Every structure is written in C-alpha cells, then in structure tokens.
mmCIF file of C-alpha atoms in Angstrom:
data_model
loop_
_atom_site.group_PDB
_atom_site.id
_atom_site.type_symbol
_atom_site.label_atom_id
_atom_site.label_comp_id
_atom_site.label_asym_id
_atom_site.label_seq_id
_atom_site.Cartn_x
_atom_site.Cartn_y
_atom_site.Cartn_z
ATOM 1 C CA UNK A 1 91.946 -7.225 -16.136
ATOM 2 C CA UNK A 2 90.225 -4.572 -18.565
ATOM 3 C CA UNK A 3 88.909 -1.450 -17.572
ATOM 4 C CA UNK A 4 86.528 -0.225 -20.551
ATOM 5 C CA UNK A 5 84.199 2.723 -20.371
ATOM 6 C CA UNK A 6 81.234 2.691 -22.694
ATOM 7 C CA UNK A 7 80.732 5.625 -24.727
ATOM 8 C CA UNK A 8 77.860 7.934 -23.038
ATOM 9 C CA UNK A 9 78.961 6.820 -19.543
ATOM 10 C CA UNK A 10 81.622 9.187 -17.451
ATOM 11 C CA UNK A 11 82.646 5.595 -15.149
ATOM 12 C CA UNK A 12 84.636 2.642 -16.178
ATOM 13 C CA UNK A 13 84.149 -0.766 -15.408
ATOM 14 C CA UNK A 14 86.723 -3.866 -15.332
ATOM 15 C CA UNK A 15 86.232 -6.997 -16.671
ATOM 16 C CA UNK A 16 88.302 -10.007 -17.025
ATOM 17 C CA UNK A 17 89.364 -10.845 -20.082
ATOM 18 C CA UNK A 18 89.766 -15.024 -20.390
ATOM 19 C CA UNK A 19 87.859 -18.181 -19.722
ATOM 20 C CA UNK A 20 84.806 -18.394 -17.750
ATOM 21 C CA UNK A 21 86.246 -21.555 -16.498
ATOM 22 C CA UNK A 22 88.534 -19.506 -14.424
ATOM 23 C CA UNK A 23 88.420 -19.376 -11.216
ATOM 24 C CA UNK A 24 88.190 -17.006 -7.959
ATOM 25 C CA UNK A 25 88.001 -13.995 -11.237
ATOM 26 C CA UNK A 26 86.511 -10.845 -8.956
ATOM 27 C CA UNK A 27 84.985 -9.090 -11.871
ATOM 28 C CA UNK A 28 82.762 -9.876 -14.874
ATOM 29 C CA UNK A 29 84.366 -11.857 -17.747
ATOM 30 C CA UNK A 30 84.702 -11.594 -21.238
ATOM 31 C CA UNK A 31 84.977 -14.644 -23.405
ATOM 32 C CA UNK A 32 87.764 -14.333 -26.275
ATOM 33 C CA UNK A 33 85.182 -15.404 -28.411
ATOM 34 C CA UNK A 34 82.742 -12.980 -27.979
ATOM 35 C CA UNK A 35 82.095 -10.193 -29.902
ATOM 36 C CA UNK A 36 83.497 -7.754 -27.538
ATOM 37 C CA UNK A 37 86.505 -9.975 -27.163
ATOM 38 C CA UNK A 38 87.714 -10.318 -30.407
ATOM 39 C CA UNK A 39 87.109 -6.401 -30.934
ATOM 40 C CA UNK A 40 89.571 -5.925 -27.922
ATOM 41 C CA UNK A 41 92.994 -8.066 -29.667
ATOM 42 C CA UNK A 42 95.773 -6.028 -30.396
ATOM 43 C CA UNK A 43 94.030 -2.361 -28.619
ATOM 44 C CA UNK A 44 95.658 -0.939 -26.276
ATOM 45 C CA UNK A 45 94.324 2.345 -24.142
ATOM 46 C CA UNK A 46 92.626 4.878 -25.444
ATOM 47 C CA UNK A 47 91.673 2.684 -28.166
ATOM 48 C CA UNK A 48 87.917 2.549 -29.014
ATOM 49 C CA UNK A 49 86.151 -1.109 -29.875
ATOM 50 C CA UNK A 50 82.838 -0.782 -31.440
ATOM 51 C CA UNK A 51 80.394 -4.264 -30.732
ATOM 52 C CA UNK A 52 77.428 -6.040 -31.206
ATOM 53 C CA UNK A 53 75.423 -6.927 -28.247
ATOM 54 C CA UNK A 54 73.770 -9.791 -27.297
ATOM 55 C CA UNK A 55 70.483 -8.442 -27.470
ATOM 56 C CA UNK A 56 71.628 -6.479 -31.465
ATOM 57 C CA UNK A 57 72.852 -3.136 -30.138
ATOM 58 C CA UNK A 58 75.511 -1.407 -31.383
ATOM 59 C CA UNK A 59 77.911 -0.131 -28.824
ATOM 60 C CA UNK A 60 81.109 1.360 -28.562
ATOM 61 C CA UNK A 61 83.869 1.226 -25.362
ATOM 62 C CA UNK A 62 86.979 2.816 -24.707
ATOM 63 C CA UNK A 63 90.100 1.258 -23.158
ATOM 64 C CA UNK A 64 90.971 2.635 -20.320
ATOM 65 C CA UNK A 65 93.344 0.438 -19.064
ATOM 66 C CA UNK A 66 95.010 -3.323 -19.322
ATOM 67 C CA UNK A 67 96.080 -4.822 -16.541
#
C-alpha cells in the first residue's frame, strides 16, 4: 500500500500497488504497468513522481509512505 499526495492537495490517498486480479483489496489499485505505477518503481517517501494521466493531464504526486 502506498500513500500519495497529489500536488496542490493537502489530503493523501492510499492505493494498493499491484495486480488488478488481487481480491479483497480495500484501496484503489495502481497497476505496475500504468504510467504512475512505472514512475513509482524505486521511489521512497519524500520522492516525487511526474506522470501522464489517462486523460493526458500531467500530474505530480509525492510518496508519503509505503506500507
């Protein structure tokens, strides 16, 4: 589970990093194949990730924690 903060937002969001086939997951899923998922590889709390959303918007998130 990774906790992220989107640039310009004070709130954080929790996501499960893994396969969409996982069952019983309480959080939204970030696929390792997605642009955000690929950007998260090797990151640690405090790091920022720039990625392109499915709508084409350029977004930045900060890794708050990794559980």
